Amino acid sequence: MSHVSFNSKKSIPLQIILIVPFVVQIAGAVGLVGYLSLKNGQKAVNELADRLLHKTATIVNQNLDSYLSVPPKIIHMNADAIQMGILDVTQKDKVGQYFWNQMQAYDLSYIGYGLTTGEGAGAARYDGKTTVIDEWTAQVPNNNRTYATDAFGNRTQLIELSDYDLLNQSWYLDPLKAGKPIWSQIYIWDNPITPFISLSAGRPIYDSNQTLLGMTGADIHLLKLSDFLAQSNPSQNGFIFIVERNGLLIAISDSTKPYKQVDGLTKRIAATEVSNPVIQNISKQIQASYPDGFNSIKETTRLEFISAQKKYFVYLTPWVEENGLDWVVAISIPEQEFMAKINANNRTTALLCLGAVMVAIVLGILTSRWIAYPLQKLNRASQAMAEGNLEQSVETSPILEVQALSRSFNTMAEQLKNSFLALQQTNVDLEHRVEERTLDLKNTLEELQRTQEQIVQSEKMSSLGQLVAGVAHEINNPVNFIHGNISHLDTYTQDLIKILQLYQSLYSNPHPEIEAVSEEIELDFIVEDLPKMLSSIKIGTERIRTIVLSLRNFARMDESPVKDVDLHEGIDNTLMLLAHRFKTNTELTPQIKVIKEYGSLPYVECYAGQVNQVFMNVLSNAIDAVEERYQFQVEKGLIPEPGIITIKTQLTPNEMVNISILDNGNGVNKYLLNQLFNPFFTTKPIGKGTGLGLSISYSIIQKHGGNISVESEVDKGTKIIILIPHKIKIDTIN
């Protein structure tokens, strides 16, 4: 055979010729679209940031105008009332009550007045909630009295005496020096409850003859501005803060305090000293960018700063008030919040580009394979036939030459292929027959297992029912005898005690021998204790009769196999039998609380004894789970949680009785839930369970035409849901 060789340096693989043009074209187109999308997105971000920052600044300024307009209005109103004689400053009690009423209508921290004589009065809200009345004279010490008030502003009691020198207070002196309404400097008052950073609006007051009387003022608590800024913040990672022109912080939108404690005193801090690194960095950059710092901000200014490798948009707005306030409102929002979707789009674009390249590569590979694969397959089939493997077949190809060659090859191998197909069909038929026999064997084994479970359950229920019924019957007769005679014994005892007491009253000086025996046997104690003892015996026999009745109801041995029963009674009887397990007996056994949420249920037609057995199995498992979790917590040194088992019943719209039993035990892993009803499967330690309880319960409920299911989560508890039809026709359960 001759071989033809080709120069590999001059040849190019067909796959590369088909793949490269697709990849270059699609990658270029998608990359260009992504670049244009990024540019447009950045432009949109800048426009959106401008609108959002401007809107936020407008809201903050409007609220500052509204909040800080209240004190000037109040002091103007009070000054006019004093000048017109409506308020008499000499009657401090009435003026104090008037200010108290104003405090109820406005969110202020203080309203008051001071006279040139050093006297004055006011109403304050020192703790932010309760309004009190202050009244002071000119002479210290203990010249200031603070009174508690009732719901009508009347003074109830004196709660504090303190020193107060009005004539040295800036809120009093500044308006008098100015001779007009002005704002005081921001001052700090170290209130024992919480620091007050206050701003006071003051105004001189005159009488009707234009004689200066003193000054009236109203204070606001500036820390409340921080709460408002937090509500107005449009961004989770952005910040709003207000500063004075000297850089001192007034309010901030996050939890940072605009003050610090130095030697037990409250001191205001500058924006460059705040603990928030973003605000601190932005403030420092503003101070570095402008010669006069915040004093240079004369109009609304938009800036961009880098802090912690993140870009921030910063909006600086001057806020000026007619009575002298001149502040700067700063709003910062990280660019990342606007760029999140754009970055996501960029990632999507990159993924699309990569996907397009991959698709182009795949299409090139598929195309090259579409051309070369038929030839390769025909070559391999020819080599296989030459080696003796005659079972070959080649698919036809859309390529005309290859198609003709494939048909010739297929015609040559057709007869041999048919022979092999017939043999293969025989093998398939044999496999089907084996699978059918295997399935029959599996069904027989499952039926045998179910029969075995039914036999075990039947024998167990029969033996248990007979034993319980027999024990209940044997206990019931002597207990009824004892209980029936207790009343007679009590009557006889009372009669004997009456006779004895009559003897004692008639023969007050008994024979010495009788008196000695009475003291020896403690006759008085016997007379007092004997009725109590009979009462205790009666209570005990009542308890035994109740337990016997619960045993008889649980076993249901004296009733017909199928009848209408009250499921609530069956649950209560089961709880009665398990009552000893709900109490704390040792350090490793918890007190278990049973919560019963019974709905309105009709009588249910069922095998009462077997349904009671289901309740017994489920409740026993719930108690075991609660005890295991309690013991685990005690052994680990944790504070153990109390055990809780909740039993809830209700009738569903489709006439099914729903009984759910929920415990707060260890719970079961989700991958084990499907195995809980398998025979001999248990999650309990070795020696603490057979694995038949839930399997038998499942069989009983299934035979009744109902269903039982489990919902559980590790460390949170398990919920068993039992559904039983209200009225069904039940076949005999063996």
mmCIF file of C-alpha atoms in Angstrom, residues 361-617:
data_model
loop_
_atom_site.group_PDB
_atom_site.id
_atom_site.type_symbol
_atom_site.label_atom_id
_atom_site.label_comp_id
_atom_site.label_asym_id
_atom_site.label_seq_id
_atom_site.Cartn_x
_atom_site.Cartn_y
_atom_site.Cartn_z
ATOM 1 C CA ILE A 361 -15.811 27.778 18.823
ATOM 2 C CA VAL A 362 -18.473 25.118 19.332
ATOM 3 C CA LEU A 363 -20.120 25.947 15.997
ATOM 4 C CA GLY A 364 -16.735 25.768 14.248
ATOM 5 C CA ILE A 365 -15.980 22.429 15.885
ATOM 6 C CA LEU A 366 -19.432 21.083 14.979
ATOM 7 C CA THR A 367 -19.089 22.265 11.375
ATOM 8 C CA SER A 368 -15.654 20.739 10.961
ATOM 9 C CA ARG A 369 -16.837 17.547 12.564
ATOM 10 C CA TRP A 370 -19.906 17.540 10.286
ATOM 11 C CA ILE A 371 -17.541 17.485 7.328
ATOM 12 C CA ALA A 372 -14.768 15.258 8.665
ATOM 13 C CA TYR A 373 -16.670 12.899 10.926
ATOM 14 C CA PRO A 374 -18.366 10.766 8.204
ATOM 15 C CA LEU A 375 -14.993 10.152 6.558
ATOM 16 C CA GLN A 376 -13.386 9.233 9.866
ATOM 17 C CA LYS A 377 -16.245 6.919 10.717
ATOM 18 C CA LEU A 378 -16.074 5.176 7.364
ATOM 19 C CA ASN A 379 -12.331 4.735 7.791
ATOM 20 C CA ARG A 380 -12.737 3.228 11.258
ATOM 21 C CA ALA A 381 -15.506 0.911 10.063
ATOM 22 C CA SER A 382 -13.361 -0.341 7.172
ATOM 23 C CA GLN A 383 -10.446 -1.038 9.520
ATOM 24 C CA ALA A 384 -12.767 -2.889 11.940
ATOM 25 C CA MET A 385 -14.125 -5.106 9.138
ATOM 26 C CA ALA A 386 -10.580 -5.814 7.981
ATOM 27 C CA GLU A 387 -9.788 -7.043 11.507
ATOM 28 C CA GLY A 388 -12.759 -9.416 11.474
ATOM 29 C CA ASN A 389 -15.452 -7.298 13.152
ATOM 30 C CA LEU A 390 -18.233 -7.460 10.553
ATOM 31 C CA GLU A 391 -20.923 -5.635 12.593
ATOM 32 C CA GLN A 392 -20.400 -2.215 11.047
ATOM 33 C CA SER A 393 -22.750 0.450 9.729
ATOM 34 C CA VAL A 394 -22.012 3.947 8.431
ATOM 35 C CA GLU A 395 -24.498 6.827 8.486
ATOM 36 C CA THR A 396 -25.149 8.609 5.227
ATOM 37 C CA SER A 397 -23.819 12.145 4.796
ATOM 38 C CA PRO A 398 -25.225 15.197 3.011
ATOM 39 C CA ILE A 399 -21.956 15.248 1.037
ATOM 40 C CA LEU A 400 -22.730 13.457 -2.236
ATOM 41 C CA GLU A 401 -19.471 11.549 -2.645
ATOM 42 C CA VAL A 402 -19.384 10.395 0.947
ATOM 43 C CA GLN A 403 -23.058 9.469 0.742
ATOM 44 C CA ALA A 404 -22.494 7.082 -2.203
ATOM 45 C CA LEU A 405 -19.530 5.457 -0.492
ATOM 46 C CA SER A 406 -21.513 5.012 2.732
ATOM 47 C CA ARG A 407 -24.418 3.337 0.933
ATOM 48 C CA SER A 408 -22.103 0.849 -0.733
ATOM 49 C CA PHE A 409 -20.491 0.006 2.590
ATOM 50 C CA ASN A 410 -23.864 -0.398 4.339
ATOM 51 C CA THR A 411 -25.197 -2.715 1.615
ATOM 52 C CA MET A 412 -22.167 -4.952 1.981
ATOM 53 C CA ALA A 413 -22.618 -5.267 5.785
ATOM 54 C CA GLU A 414 -26.443 -5.462 5.839
ATOM 55 C CA GLN A 415 -26.905 -9.218 6.140
ATOM 56 C CA LEU A 416 -24.315 -9.607 8.887
ATOM 57 C CA LYS A 417 -25.808 -6.671 10.746
ATOM 58 C CA ASN A 418 -29.295 -8.244 10.607
ATOM 59 C CA SER A 419 -27.903 -11.403 12.175
ATOM 60 C CA PHE A 420 -26.363 -9.501 15.012
ATOM 61 C CA LEU A 421 -29.591 -7.498 15.530
ATOM 62 C CA ALA A 422 -31.606 -10.704 15.842
ATOM 63 C CA LEU A 423 -29.160 -12.014 18.446
ATOM 64 C CA GLN A 424 -29.304 -8.719 20.311
ATOM 65 C CA GLN A 425 -33.117 -8.845 20.350
ATOM 66 C CA THR A 426 -32.944 -12.314 21.860
ATOM 67 C CA ASN A 427 -30.667 -11.005 24.598
ATOM 68 C CA VAL A 428 -33.054 -8.111 25.287
ATOM 69 C CA ASP A 429 -36.018 -10.485 25.639
ATOM 70 C CA LEU A 430 -34.038 -12.606 28.069
ATOM 71 C CA GLU A 431 -33.117 -9.535 30.154
ATOM 72 C CA HIS A 432 -36.780 -8.491 30.300
ATOM 73 C CA ARG A 433 -37.804 -11.903 31.576
ATOM 74 C CA VAL A 434 -35.074 -11.787 34.239
ATOM 75 C CA GLU A 435 -36.215 -8.305 35.317
ATOM 76 C CA GLU A 436 -39.825 -9.513 35.559
ATOM 77 C CA ARG A 437 -38.800 -12.465 37.743
ATOM 78 C CA THR A 438 -36.678 -10.174 39.924
ATOM 79 C CA LEU A 439 -39.585 -7.748 40.327
ATOM 80 C CA ASP A 440 -41.945 -10.575 41.266
ATOM 81 C CA LEU A 441 -39.453 -11.797 43.865
ATOM 82 C CA LYS A 442 -39.059 -8.281 45.273
ATOM 83 C CA ASN A 443 -42.845 -7.822 45.542
ATOM 84 C CA THR A 444 -43.155 -11.216 47.244
ATOM 85 C CA LEU A 445 -40.430 -10.260 49.732
ATOM 86 C CA GLU A 446 -42.120 -6.921 50.494
ATOM 87 C CA GLU A 447 -45.483 -8.642 50.950
ATOM 88 C CA LEU A 448 -43.841 -11.162 53.282
ATOM 89 C CA GLN A 449 -42.279 -8.317 55.272
ATOM 90 C CA ARG A 450 -45.643 -6.514 55.577
ATOM 91 C CA THR A 451 -47.295 -9.748 56.642
ATOM 92 C CA GLN A 452 -44.608 -10.257 59.265
ATOM 93 C CA GLU A 453 -45.165 -6.729 60.597
ATOM 94 C CA GLN A 454 -48.921 -7.304 60.729
ATOM 95 C CA ILE A 455 -48.466 -10.567 62.606
ATOM 96 C CA VAL A 456 -46.076 -8.926 65.088
ATOM 97 C CA GLN A 457 -48.461 -6.004 65.531
ATOM 98 C CA SER A 458 -51.487 -8.257 65.915
ATOM 99 C CA GLU A 459 -49.794 -10.462 68.520
ATOM 100 C CA LYS A 460 -48.387 -7.433 70.317
ATOM 101 C CA MET A 461 -51.735 -5.618 70.433
ATOM 102 C CA SER A 462 -53.597 -8.769 71.436
ATOM 103 C CA SER A 463 -51.170 -9.605 74.257
ATOM 104 C CA LEU A 464 -50.954 -6.001 75.395
ATOM 105 C CA GLY A 465 -54.726 -5.562 75.337
ATOM 106 C CA GLN A 466 -55.352 -8.770 77.290
ATOM 107 C CA LEU A 467 -52.641 -7.913 79.809
ATOM 108 C CA VAL A 468 -53.871 -4.350 80.307
ATOM 109 C CA ALA A 469 -57.510 -5.428 80.509
ATOM 110 C CA GLY A 470 -56.670 -8.223 82.968
ATOM 111 C CA VAL A 471 -54.575 -5.970 85.188
ATOM 112 C CA ALA A 472 -57.240 -3.270 85.092
ATOM 113 C CA HIS A 473 -59.953 -5.811 85.996
ATOM 114 C CA GLU A 474 -57.925 -7.314 88.870
ATOM 115 C CA ILE A 475 -57.081 -3.883 90.270
ATOM 116 C CA ASN A 476 -60.579 -2.510 89.741
ATOM 117 C CA ASN A 477 -62.409 -5.011 92.039
ATOM 118 C CA PRO A 478 -60.354 -4.472 95.247
ATOM 119 C CA VAL A 479 -60.089 -0.756 94.590
ATOM 120 C CA ASN A 480 -63.866 -0.464 94.150
ATOM 121 C CA PHE A 481 -64.284 -2.456 97.388
ATOM 122 C CA ILE A 482 -61.907 -0.160 99.268
ATOM 123 C CA HIS A 483 -63.383 2.982 97.705
ATOM 124 C CA GLY A 484 -66.934 1.866 98.455
ATOM 125 C CA ASN A 485 -66.178 1.167 102.131
ATOM 126 C CA ILE A 486 -64.204 4.366 102.739
ATOM 127 C CA SER A 487 -67.391 6.426 103.084
ATOM 128 C CA HIS A 488 -68.766 3.962 105.681
ATOM 129 C CA LEU A 489 -65.402 3.879 107.466
ATOM 130 C CA ASP A 490 -65.399 7.672 107.514
ATOM 131 C CA THR A 491 -68.932 7.710 109.014
ATOM 132 C CA TYR A 492 -68.002 5.137 111.650
ATOM 133 C CA THR A 493 -64.861 7.038 112.523
ATOM 134 C CA GLN A 494 -66.764 10.303 112.919
ATOM 135 C CA ASP A 495 -69.296 8.546 115.182
ATOM 136 C CA LEU A 496 -66.518 7.071 117.338
ATOM 137 C CA ILE A 497 -64.835 10.453 117.585
ATOM 138 C CA LYS A 498 -68.162 12.025 118.647
ATOM 139 C CA ILE A 499 -68.615 9.362 121.365
ATOM 140 C CA LEU A 500 -65.028 9.862 122.530
ATOM 141 C CA GLN A 501 -65.452 13.642 122.638
ATOM 142 C CA LEU A 502 -68.750 13.172 124.544
ATOM 143 C CA TYR A 503 -66.980 10.964 127.104
ATOM 144 C CA GLN A 504 -64.262 13.570 127.486
ATOM 145 C CA SER A 505 -66.809 16.340 128.037
ATOM 146 C CA LEU A 506 -68.902 14.350 130.571
ATOM 147 C CA TYR A 507 -65.961 12.789 132.430
ATOM 148 C CA SER A 508 -63.442 15.584 132.626
ATOM 149 C CA ASN A 509 -61.391 13.701 135.253
ATOM 150 C CA PRO A 510 -60.676 10.304 133.675
ATOM 151 C CA HIS A 511 -59.059 7.421 135.471
ATOM 152 C CA PRO A 512 -55.238 7.842 135.717
ATOM 153 C CA GLU A 513 -54.639 4.665 133.717
ATOM 154 C CA ILE A 514 -56.893 5.922 130.888
ATOM 155 C CA GLU A 515 -55.135 9.317 130.978
ATOM 156 C CA ALA A 516 -51.713 7.618 130.781
ATOM 157 C CA VAL A 517 -52.721 5.491 127.796
ATOM 158 C CA SER A 518 -54.211 8.572 126.066
ATOM 159 C CA GLU A 519 -50.939 10.437 126.431
ATOM 160 C CA GLU A 520 -48.927 7.416 125.320
ATOM 161 C CA ILE A 521 -50.894 6.892 122.084
ATOM 162 C CA GLU A 522 -51.321 10.704 121.554
ATOM 163 C CA LEU A 523 -55.106 10.486 121.447
ATOM 164 C CA ASP A 524 -55.600 14.155 120.493
ATOM 165 C CA PHE A 525 -53.293 13.764 117.485
ATOM 166 C CA ILE A 526 -55.113 10.558 116.423
ATOM 167 C CA VAL A 527 -58.491 12.324 116.620
ATOM 168 C CA GLU A 528 -57.127 15.201 114.480
ATOM 169 C CA ASP A 529 -55.132 13.119 111.954
ATOM 170 C CA LEU A 530 -57.508 10.144 111.400
ATOM 171 C CA PRO A 531 -60.045 12.114 109.214
ATOM 172 C CA LYS A 532 -57.152 13.528 107.190
ATOM 173 C CA MET A 533 -55.761 10.027 106.691
ATOM 174 C CA LEU A 534 -59.174 8.761 105.494
ATOM 175 C CA SER A 535 -59.412 11.724 103.091
ATOM 176 C CA SER A 536 -55.940 10.904 101.680
ATOM 177 C CA ILE A 537 -56.942 7.234 101.246
ATOM 178 C CA LYS A 538 -60.060 8.348 99.385
ATOM 179 C CA ILE A 539 -58.041 10.600 97.062
ATOM 180 C CA GLY A 540 -55.591 7.737 96.429
ATOM 181 C CA THR A 541 -58.378 5.303 95.513
ATOM 182 C CA GLU A 542 -59.888 7.915 93.188
ATOM 183 C CA ARG A 543 -56.487 8.231 91.462
ATOM 184 C CA ILE A 544 -56.202 4.425 91.108
ATOM 185 C CA ARG A 545 -59.734 4.237 89.656
ATOM 186 C CA THR A 546 -58.861 6.969 87.129
ATOM 187 C CA ILE A 547 -55.713 5.114 86.037
ATOM 188 C CA VAL A 548 -57.672 1.815 85.765
ATOM 189 C CA LEU A 549 -60.305 3.562 83.641
ATOM 190 C CA SER A 550 -57.542 4.981 81.397
ATOM 191 C CA LEU A 551 -56.048 1.475 81.027
ATOM 192 C CA ARG A 552 -59.436 0.037 80.084
ATOM 193 C CA ASN A 553 -60.120 2.840 77.608
ATOM 194 C CA PHE A 554 -56.598 2.496 76.157
ATOM 195 C CA ALA A 555 -56.936 -1.262 75.653
ATOM 196 C CA ARG A 556 -60.573 -1.110 74.430
ATOM 197 C CA MET A 557 -60.805 -4.869 75.056
ATOM 198 C CA ASP A 558 -64.438 -4.664 76.184
ATOM 199 C CA GLU A 559 -65.644 -2.957 72.989
ATOM 200 C CA SER A 560 -66.435 -4.001 69.426
ATOM 201 C CA PRO A 561 -63.480 -3.920 66.960
ATOM 202 C CA VAL A 562 -64.782 -0.928 65.023
ATOM 203 C CA LYS A 563 -66.860 1.874 66.490
ATOM 204 C CA ASP A 564 -67.201 5.652 66.646
ATOM 205 C CA VAL A 565 -64.834 7.038 69.289
ATOM 206 C CA ASP A 566 -63.672 10.382 70.662
ATOM 207 C CA LEU A 567 -59.998 10.710 69.670
ATOM 208 C CA HIS A 568 -59.476 13.400 72.314
ATOM 209 C CA GLU A 569 -60.370 10.815 74.980
ATOM 210 C CA GLY A 570 -57.809 8.390 73.498
ATOM 211 C CA ILE A 571 -55.096 11.071 73.541
ATOM 212 C CA ASP A 572 -55.934 12.051 77.144
ATOM 213 C CA ASN A 573 -55.849 8.400 78.263
ATOM 214 C CA THR A 574 -52.442 7.961 76.629
ATOM 215 C CA LEU A 575 -51.188 11.118 78.358
ATOM 216 C CA MET A 576 -52.496 9.751 81.666
ATOM 217 C CA LEU A 577 -50.462 6.547 81.188
ATOM 218 C CA LEU A 578 -47.365 8.575 80.316
ATOM 219 C CA ALA A 579 -47.850 11.158 83.099
ATOM 220 C CA HIS A 580 -44.880 9.844 85.096
ATOM 221 C CA ARG A 581 -42.531 10.728 82.217
ATOM 222 C CA PHE A 582 -43.585 14.379 82.171
ATOM 223 C CA LYS A 583 -42.174 15.019 85.652
ATOM 224 C CA THR A 584 -38.589 15.743 86.704
ATOM 225 C CA ASN A 585 -37.244 12.594 88.396
ATOM 226 C CA THR A 586 -33.475 13.148 88.084
ATOM 227 C CA GLU A 587 -31.070 15.879 86.992
ATOM 228 C CA LEU A 588 -31.070 14.407 83.455
ATOM 229 C CA THR A 589 -34.850 14.263 83.003
ATOM 230 C CA PRO A 590 -36.681 17.504 82.151
ATOM 231 C CA GLN A 591 -40.051 18.795 83.243
ATOM 232 C CA ILE A 592 -42.144 18.405 80.069
ATOM 233 C CA LYS A 593 -45.072 20.747 79.436
ATOM 234 C CA VAL A 594 -47.938 19.412 77.320
ATOM 235 C CA ILE A 595 -49.894 22.034 75.357
ATOM 236 C CA LYS A 596 -53.251 20.802 74.041
ATOM 237 C CA GLU A 597 -54.848 22.803 71.217
ATOM 238 C CA TYR A 598 -57.926 20.665 70.569
ATOM 239 C CA GLY A 599 -60.268 21.605 67.791
ATOM 240 C CA SER A 600 -63.894 20.541 67.408
ATOM 241 C CA LEU A 601 -63.790 16.913 66.182
ATOM 242 C CA PRO A 602 -66.643 14.509 65.382
ATOM 243 C CA TYR A 603 -66.577 10.906 66.487
ATOM 244 C CA VAL A 604 -64.278 8.854 64.232
ATOM 245 C CA GLU A 605 -64.949 5.299 63.069
ATOM 246 C CA CYS A 606 -61.770 3.304 63.739
ATOM 247 C CA TYR A 607 -60.065 0.505 65.675
ATOM 248 C CA ALA A 608 -59.717 2.421 68.939
ATOM 249 C CA GLY A 609 -57.109 0.180 70.557
ATOM 250 C CA GLN A 610 -54.806 0.293 67.547
ATOM 251 C CA VAL A 611 -55.189 4.074 67.129
ATOM 252 C CA ASN A 612 -54.338 4.473 70.840
ATOM 253 C CA GLN A 613 -51.214 2.378 70.165
ATOM 254 C CA VAL A 614 -50.238 4.917 67.458
ATOM 255 C CA PHE A 615 -50.648 7.761 69.978
ATOM 256 C CA MET A 616 -48.544 5.817 72.503
ATOM 257 C CA ASN A 617 -45.719 5.229 69.969
#
